[in-house]
Tab-separated table of C-alpha atoms and ligand atoms in Angstrom:
chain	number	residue	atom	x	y	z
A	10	UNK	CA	-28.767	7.612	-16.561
A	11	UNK	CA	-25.575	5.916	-14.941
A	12	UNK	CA	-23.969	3.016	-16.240
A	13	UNK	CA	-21.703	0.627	-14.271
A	14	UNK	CA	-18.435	0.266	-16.835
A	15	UNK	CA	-14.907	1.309	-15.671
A	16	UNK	CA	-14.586	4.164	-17.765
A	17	UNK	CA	-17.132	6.205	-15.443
A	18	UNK	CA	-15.831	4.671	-12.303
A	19	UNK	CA	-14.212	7.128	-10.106
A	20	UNK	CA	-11.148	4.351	-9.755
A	21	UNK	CA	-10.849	4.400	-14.072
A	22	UNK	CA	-7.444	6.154	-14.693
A	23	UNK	CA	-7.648	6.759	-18.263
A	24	UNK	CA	-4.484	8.905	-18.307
A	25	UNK	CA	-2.219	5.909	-18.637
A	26	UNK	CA	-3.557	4.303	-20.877
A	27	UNK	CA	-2.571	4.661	-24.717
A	28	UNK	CA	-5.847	3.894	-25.651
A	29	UNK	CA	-9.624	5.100	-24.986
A	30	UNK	CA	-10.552	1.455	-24.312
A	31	UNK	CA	-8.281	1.017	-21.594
A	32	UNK	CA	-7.299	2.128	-17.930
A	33	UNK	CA	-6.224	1.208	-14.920
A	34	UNK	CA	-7.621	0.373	-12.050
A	35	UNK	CA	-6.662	2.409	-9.125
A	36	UNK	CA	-8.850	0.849	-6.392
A	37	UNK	CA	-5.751	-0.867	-4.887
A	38	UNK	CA	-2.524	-0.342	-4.910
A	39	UNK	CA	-0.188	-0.955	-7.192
A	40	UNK	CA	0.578	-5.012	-7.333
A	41	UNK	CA	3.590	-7.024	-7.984
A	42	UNK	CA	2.981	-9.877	-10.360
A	43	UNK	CA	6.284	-11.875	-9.487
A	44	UNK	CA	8.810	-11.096	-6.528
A	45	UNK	CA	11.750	-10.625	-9.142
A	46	UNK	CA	9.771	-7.887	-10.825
A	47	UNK	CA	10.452	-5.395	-8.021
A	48	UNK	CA	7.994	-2.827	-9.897
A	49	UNK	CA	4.258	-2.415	-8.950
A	50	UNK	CA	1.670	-2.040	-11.383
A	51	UNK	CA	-1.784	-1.354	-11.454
A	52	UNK	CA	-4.389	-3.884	-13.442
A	53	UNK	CA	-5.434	-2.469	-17.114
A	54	UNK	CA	-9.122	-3.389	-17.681
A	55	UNK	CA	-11.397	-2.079	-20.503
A	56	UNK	CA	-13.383	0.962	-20.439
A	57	UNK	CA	-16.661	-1.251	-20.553
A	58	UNK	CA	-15.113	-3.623	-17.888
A	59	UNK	CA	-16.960	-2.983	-14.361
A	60	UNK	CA	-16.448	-5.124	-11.133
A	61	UNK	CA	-17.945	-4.769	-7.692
A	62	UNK	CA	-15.700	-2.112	-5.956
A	63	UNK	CA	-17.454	-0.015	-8.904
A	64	UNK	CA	-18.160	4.056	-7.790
A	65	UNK	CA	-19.789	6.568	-9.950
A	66	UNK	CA	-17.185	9.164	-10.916
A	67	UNK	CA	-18.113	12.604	-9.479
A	68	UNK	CA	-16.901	14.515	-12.239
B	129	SF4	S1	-12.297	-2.660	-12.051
B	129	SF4	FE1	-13.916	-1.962	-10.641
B	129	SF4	S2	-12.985	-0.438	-9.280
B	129	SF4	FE2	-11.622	-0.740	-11.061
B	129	SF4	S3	-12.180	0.871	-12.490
B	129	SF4	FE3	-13.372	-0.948	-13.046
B	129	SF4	S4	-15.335	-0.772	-11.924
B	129	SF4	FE4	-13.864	0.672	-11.010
């Protein structure tokens, strides 16, 4: 049985995170939260997060 959380989404980059409850998000790219910043950065969400874009991870 599937389940539709982040941390079996194919997008769920656990790697990065110092945690096991949270990832990022690698759907997009990453985003700049203000124009000063001048460094991108990829959303953290929650292992049990899950949004529409959501894709069962292969492996
Ligand atoms: S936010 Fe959506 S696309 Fe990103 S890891 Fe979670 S379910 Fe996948």
């Amino acid at each position: 049985m599937s389940e539709t959380a982040c941390k079996t989404c194919a997008f769920f980059e656990i790697k990065a995170a110092k945690t096991d409850a949270k990832g990022e998000c690698r759907f997009n790219p990453p985003v700049f939260l203000t124009e000063e910043e001048h460094k991108g950065m990829w959303p953290v969400v929650q292992s049990d997060d899950w949004c529409g874009h959501f894709e069962q991870d292969a492996a």
